[in-house]
């Protein structure tokens, strides 16, 4: 069963992409995923798994990092988007909120939000109100210099600024990073609200598997540049391997799927 608001329509499709940095470092080794309209899709995995690289490949931000998609294709609403620059993508309705909550530190909270509206016209005052409605804290701090607000507030500014472009699909990189658990809950709660009330589609990269699988509809688990498992979030939450390796429900610490595979191989050799 699909949750309310979700449809079978696929917005974003990543087909078997390979990404190489500096001409030699192969980081993504054939990643495929699909993001349904109106859903929250989680891209999970530990440090260096390739989550950020996947998001940057989608929004065409790899060039500045000497990275390149060398194989595969990326489609939005069935059309290839590999040649589109970030501004054209925003016009199509796709926007990325970068890892590390980038704000313009010397601008006020409100000025930061207004920079998000630059690519389009429309009723900017109404959009600001919409953002303040979801982030009442930002309304309270609208005149404060962004650099002096808390980490959680800066993450809200980064998401709020993206909302000002009226996106259809938001690529959200590691929203929980460096935030206290209560704030992580608050931010994910807002993501869920935006999804349910505004119909916003999310692809979110997260190391925090536990939180992400509680709020997402579907998840992909990346390890060393490959999708090692995917499924509805409710199924992944109950999967014994996911529980053991990503939800910290094992006594002997975190392992990787690769360890399991080599362990099984070893066992075969021994038996
Ligand atoms: N500009 C770059 N040049 C070379 N290698 C890079 C570059 N950016 C990332 N990498 C490498 O690519 C791999 C994937 O990195 P990526 O940032 O996509 O992982 P991630 O899943 O987002 O990790 P994290 O959870 O730590 O943010 C890592 O091994 C990283 O060292
Ligand atoms: Mg990352």
Short mmCIF file of C-alpha atoms in Angstrom, two decimals, residues 3-268:
data_model
loop_
_atom_site.label_atom_id
_atom_site.label_comp_id
_atom_site.label_asym_id
_atom_site.label_seq_id
_atom_site.Cartn_x
_atom_site.Cartn_y
_atom_site.Cartn_z
CA UNK A 3 0.95 6.16 1.76
CA UNK A 4 -1.40 9.07 1.21
CA UNK A 5 -0.14 11.50 -1.40
CA UNK A 6 2.24 9.09 -3.05
CA UNK A 7 1.71 8.01 -6.59
CA UNK A 8 3.31 5.49 -8.89
CA UNK A 9 4.72 8.32 -10.98
CA UNK A 10 8.50 8.36 -10.99
CA UNK A 11 10.05 11.82 -10.81
CA UNK A 12 13.72 11.04 -10.69
CA UNK A 13 15.48 8.00 -12.04
CA UNK A 14 19.17 7.19 -11.66
CA UNK A 15 20.25 4.34 -13.93
CA UNK A 16 23.43 2.48 -13.23
CA UNK A 17 25.70 5.49 -12.83
CA UNK A 18 29.41 5.39 -12.34
CA UNK A 19 31.28 8.39 -10.93
CA UNK A 20 35.01 8.93 -11.12
CA UNK A 21 36.95 11.69 -9.30
CA UNK A 22 40.20 13.05 -10.72
CA UNK A 23 39.99 10.66 -13.69
CA UNK A 24 41.03 7.70 -11.54
CA UNK A 25 39.08 7.32 -8.32
CA UNK A 26 36.02 5.19 -9.01
CA UNK A 27 33.51 6.11 -6.31
CA UNK A 28 30.08 5.08 -7.60
CA UNK A 29 30.08 1.65 -9.19
CA UNK A 30 26.71 1.34 -10.84
CA UNK A 31 24.13 3.04 -8.64
CA UNK A 32 20.45 2.87 -9.61
CA UNK A 33 17.53 4.33 -7.75
CA UNK A 34 14.16 5.79 -8.38
CA UNK A 35 12.28 8.52 -6.56
CA UNK A 36 8.48 8.44 -6.76
CA UNK A 37 6.53 11.68 -6.81
CA UNK A 38 5.24 12.63 -3.38
CA UNK A 39 7.49 10.21 -1.50
CA UNK A 40 10.37 10.49 0.94
CA UNK A 41 13.19 8.30 -0.30
CA UNK A 42 16.23 7.75 1.91
CA UNK A 43 19.75 7.14 0.71
CA UNK A 44 21.55 5.47 3.59
CA UNK A 45 25.09 4.39 4.33
CA UNK A 46 28.13 5.19 6.43
CA UNK A 47 31.01 7.62 5.90
CA UNK A 48 32.25 7.67 2.35
CA UNK A 49 29.57 5.31 1.02
CA UNK A 50 28.80 7.69 -1.84
CA UNK A 51 25.60 9.44 -0.72
CA UNK A 52 26.76 12.99 -1.33
CA UNK A 53 28.37 11.97 -4.59
CA UNK A 54 25.05 10.52 -5.76
CA UNK A 55 23.17 13.73 -4.90
CA UNK A 56 25.82 15.87 -6.57
CA UNK A 57 25.71 13.69 -9.67
CA UNK A 58 21.96 14.33 -9.88
CA UNK A 59 22.24 18.10 -9.47
CA UNK A 60 25.30 18.33 -11.68
CA UNK A 61 27.63 19.68 -9.02
CA UNK A 62 30.50 17.26 -9.56
CA UNK A 63 32.50 19.27 -12.06
CA UNK A 64 33.79 21.73 -9.45
CA UNK A 65 35.14 18.73 -7.54
CA UNK A 66 36.82 17.16 -10.55
CA UNK A 67 34.20 14.46 -10.56
CA UNK A 68 32.44 13.04 -13.58
CA UNK A 69 29.58 10.69 -14.35
CA UNK A 70 31.24 8.22 -16.71
CA UNK A 71 28.44 5.72 -17.19
CA UNK A 72 24.68 5.47 -16.85
CA UNK A 73 21.96 8.09 -17.04
CA UNK A 74 19.85 10.34 -14.85
CA UNK A 75 16.31 11.30 -15.85
CA UNK A 76 13.80 13.70 -14.38
CA UNK A 77 10.24 13.15 -15.53
CA UNK A 78 11.68 10.88 -18.20
CA UNK A 79 14.07 13.50 -19.63
CA UNK A 80 17.85 13.37 -19.28
CA UNK A 81 19.15 16.08 -16.95
CA UNK A 82 22.88 15.40 -17.06
CA UNK A 83 23.57 18.51 -19.15
CA UNK A 84 21.53 20.92 -17.03
CA UNK A 85 23.29 23.39 -14.75
CA UNK A 86 21.95 23.80 -11.19
CA UNK A 87 19.96 26.96 -12.09
CA UNK A 88 18.14 25.19 -14.95
CA UNK A 89 17.45 22.29 -12.64
CA UNK A 90 15.90 24.66 -10.10
CA UNK A 91 13.62 25.89 -12.88
CA UNK A 92 12.61 22.28 -13.48
CA UNK A 93 11.80 21.98 -9.78
CA UNK A 94 14.86 20.15 -8.44
CA UNK A 95 16.97 21.72 -5.72
CA UNK A 96 19.73 20.46 -3.49
CA UNK A 97 20.27 21.42 0.15
CA UNK A 98 23.97 20.85 0.65
CA UNK A 99 25.58 18.94 3.47
CA UNK A 100 26.78 21.22 6.26
CA UNK A 101 23.90 23.73 6.10
CA UNK A 102 25.48 26.46 4.05
CA UNK A 103 24.18 29.92 4.88
CA UNK A 104 25.36 33.40 4.04
CA UNK A 105 26.65 34.15 7.51
CA UNK A 106 26.66 37.93 7.18
CA UNK A 107 23.10 38.14 5.91
CA UNK A 108 20.08 37.98 8.18
CA UNK A 109 17.90 34.90 8.31
CA UNK A 110 15.31 36.62 6.14
CA UNK A 111 17.86 37.85 3.60
CA UNK A 112 19.14 34.27 3.35
CA UNK A 113 15.64 33.03 2.63
CA UNK A 114 15.13 35.72 0.00
CA UNK A 115 18.24 34.59 -1.89
CA UNK A 116 16.34 31.36 -2.55
CA UNK A 117 13.67 33.21 -4.51
CA UNK A 118 16.06 34.74 -7.04
CA UNK A 119 15.41 32.34 -9.89
CA UNK A 120 11.74 33.05 -10.20
CA UNK A 121 9.09 35.68 -9.65
CA UNK A 122 5.78 34.96 -8.00
CA UNK A 123 4.46 36.08 -4.65
CA UNK A 124 7.63 36.19 -2.60
CA UNK A 125 5.92 37.57 0.51
CA UNK A 126 3.47 34.65 0.51
CA UNK A 127 6.30 32.17 0.09
CA UNK A 128 8.17 33.72 3.01
CA UNK A 129 5.05 33.32 5.12
CA UNK A 130 4.81 29.69 4.03
CA UNK A 131 8.41 29.08 5.16
CA UNK A 132 7.79 30.88 8.48
CA UNK A 133 4.69 28.81 8.94
CA UNK A 134 6.78 25.61 8.81
CA UNK A 135 9.71 27.13 10.70
CA UNK A 136 8.27 29.46 13.36
CA UNK A 137 11.75 29.72 14.91
CA UNK A 138 12.98 31.41 11.76
CA UNK A 139 10.26 34.00 11.98
CA UNK A 140 11.39 34.83 15.51
CA UNK A 141 14.96 35.16 14.31
CA UNK A 142 14.26 36.79 10.95
CA UNK A 143 16.40 39.86 11.72
CA UNK A 144 19.32 37.96 13.24
CA UNK A 145 22.55 37.53 11.39
CA UNK A 146 22.56 33.91 10.17
CA UNK A 147 26.13 33.34 11.36
CA UNK A 148 25.01 33.86 14.95
CA UNK A 149 22.08 31.45 14.89
CA UNK A 150 22.34 27.87 16.18
CA UNK A 151 23.27 24.88 14.04
CA UNK A 152 19.65 23.72 14.01
CA UNK A 153 18.43 27.14 12.94
CA UNK A 154 21.01 27.25 10.16
CA UNK A 155 19.80 23.88 8.90
CA UNK A 156 16.28 25.34 8.91
CA UNK A 157 17.52 28.37 6.97
CA UNK A 158 19.14 26.08 4.39
CA UNK A 159 15.92 24.09 3.93
CA UNK A 160 13.78 27.24 4.02
CA UNK A 161 15.89 28.89 1.34
CA UNK A 162 15.41 25.84 -0.90
CA UNK A 163 11.64 26.03 -0.31
CA UNK A 164 11.62 29.61 -1.60
CA UNK A 165 12.24 28.24 -5.11
CA UNK A 166 8.97 26.24 -4.86
CA UNK A 167 10.70 22.94 -5.61
CA UNK A 168 8.94 19.78 -6.62
CA UNK A 169 11.86 17.58 -5.56
CA UNK A 170 14.31 18.39 -2.78
CA UNK A 171 17.67 16.62 -2.48
CA UNK A 172 18.53 16.93 1.19
CA UNK A 173 22.04 15.99 2.24
CA UNK A 174 22.52 14.82 5.84
CA UNK A 175 20.01 17.09 7.60
CA UNK A 176 20.82 15.50 10.99
CA UNK A 177 24.53 16.24 10.84
CA UNK A 178 25.88 17.60 14.11
CA UNK A 179 22.45 18.26 15.62
CA UNK A 180 21.09 17.18 19.00
CA UNK A 181 18.51 14.36 18.81
CA UNK A 182 15.59 16.62 19.69
CA UNK A 183 16.41 19.01 16.85
CA UNK A 184 16.86 16.11 14.44
CA UNK A 185 13.32 15.01 15.33
CA UNK A 186 12.04 18.54 14.83
CA UNK A 187 13.64 18.86 11.39
CA UNK A 188 12.47 15.44 10.21
CA UNK A 189 8.99 16.28 11.50
CA UNK A 190 8.99 19.38 9.30
CA UNK A 191 10.21 17.34 6.31
CA UNK A 192 7.30 14.98 6.87
CA UNK A 193 4.86 17.90 7.10
CA UNK A 194 6.21 19.43 3.90
CA UNK A 195 5.83 16.08 2.22
CA UNK A 196 2.28 15.53 3.41
CA UNK A 197 0.89 19.07 3.21
CA UNK A 198 2.80 20.58 0.29
CA UNK A 199 3.34 17.34 -1.60
CA UNK A 200 7.11 17.92 -1.71
CA UNK A 201 9.16 14.94 -2.88
CA UNK A 202 12.38 14.23 -0.98
CA UNK A 203 15.53 12.29 -1.67
CA UNK A 204 17.48 12.49 1.55
CA UNK A 205 20.95 11.24 2.29
CA UNK A 206 21.47 10.18 5.89
CA UNK A 207 23.95 8.32 8.04
CA UNK A 208 21.31 8.30 10.77
CA UNK A 209 19.50 5.18 9.55
CA UNK A 210 17.27 5.00 12.56
CA UNK A 211 15.66 8.41 12.11
CA UNK A 212 15.62 8.25 8.31
CA UNK A 213 13.79 4.92 8.23
CA UNK A 214 11.16 6.20 10.62
CA UNK A 215 10.30 9.13 8.35
CA UNK A 216 11.02 7.81 4.85
CA UNK A 217 8.78 5.58 2.73
CA UNK A 218 11.55 3.76 0.92
CA UNK A 219 15.27 3.33 1.48
CA UNK A 220 18.42 2.46 -0.44
CA UNK A 221 21.53 1.37 1.43
CA UNK A 222 24.84 2.27 -0.16
CA UNK A 223 28.16 0.68 0.66
CA UNK A 224 31.38 1.55 -1.14
CA UNK A 225 29.54 3.04 -4.07
CA UNK A 226 27.03 0.24 -4.57
CA UNK A 227 23.42 -0.24 -3.52
CA UNK A 228 23.57 -3.32 -1.31
CA UNK A 229 19.92 -3.35 -0.31
CA UNK A 230 16.70 -1.45 -0.93
CA UNK A 231 13.08 -1.74 0.09
CA UNK A 232 10.12 -0.08 1.79
CA UNK A 233 11.32 1.64 4.97
CA UNK A 234 9.06 -0.49 7.17
CA UNK A 235 10.65 -3.67 5.76
CA UNK A 236 14.21 -2.36 6.09
CA UNK A 237 13.52 -1.47 9.73
CA UNK A 238 12.61 -5.07 10.42
CA UNK A 239 15.37 -6.62 8.36
CA UNK A 240 17.80 -8.49 10.66
CA UNK A 241 20.92 -7.38 8.74
CA UNK A 242 19.81 -3.75 8.78
CA UNK A 243 19.05 -4.03 12.48
CA UNK A 244 22.43 -5.51 13.16
CA UNK A 245 24.61 -3.32 10.95
CA UNK A 246 22.78 0.00 10.81
CA UNK A 247 20.43 0.25 13.72
CA UNK A 248 23.02 -0.77 16.30
CA UNK A 249 20.98 -3.66 17.65
CA UNK A 250 23.89 -6.05 17.81
CA UNK A 251 26.30 -6.62 20.70
CA UNK A 252 29.46 -6.87 18.65
CA UNK A 253 29.44 -3.40 17.09
CA UNK A 254 28.83 -2.23 13.57
CA UNK A 255 29.93 -4.40 10.71
CA UNK A 256 29.32 -4.11 7.01
CA UNK A 257 27.46 -6.29 4.59
CA UNK A 258 30.82 -7.00 3.05
CA UNK A 259 31.99 -8.55 6.32
CA UNK A 260 28.95 -10.80 6.32
CA UNK A 261 29.63 -11.89 2.80
CA UNK A 262 33.25 -12.70 3.47
CA UNK A 263 32.25 -14.36 6.73
CA UNK A 264 29.81 -16.57 4.85
CA UNK A 265 32.51 -17.34 2.31
CA UNK A 266 34.91 -18.28 5.07
CA UNK A 267 32.32 -20.52 6.58
CA UNK A 268 31.84 -22.27 3.26
#
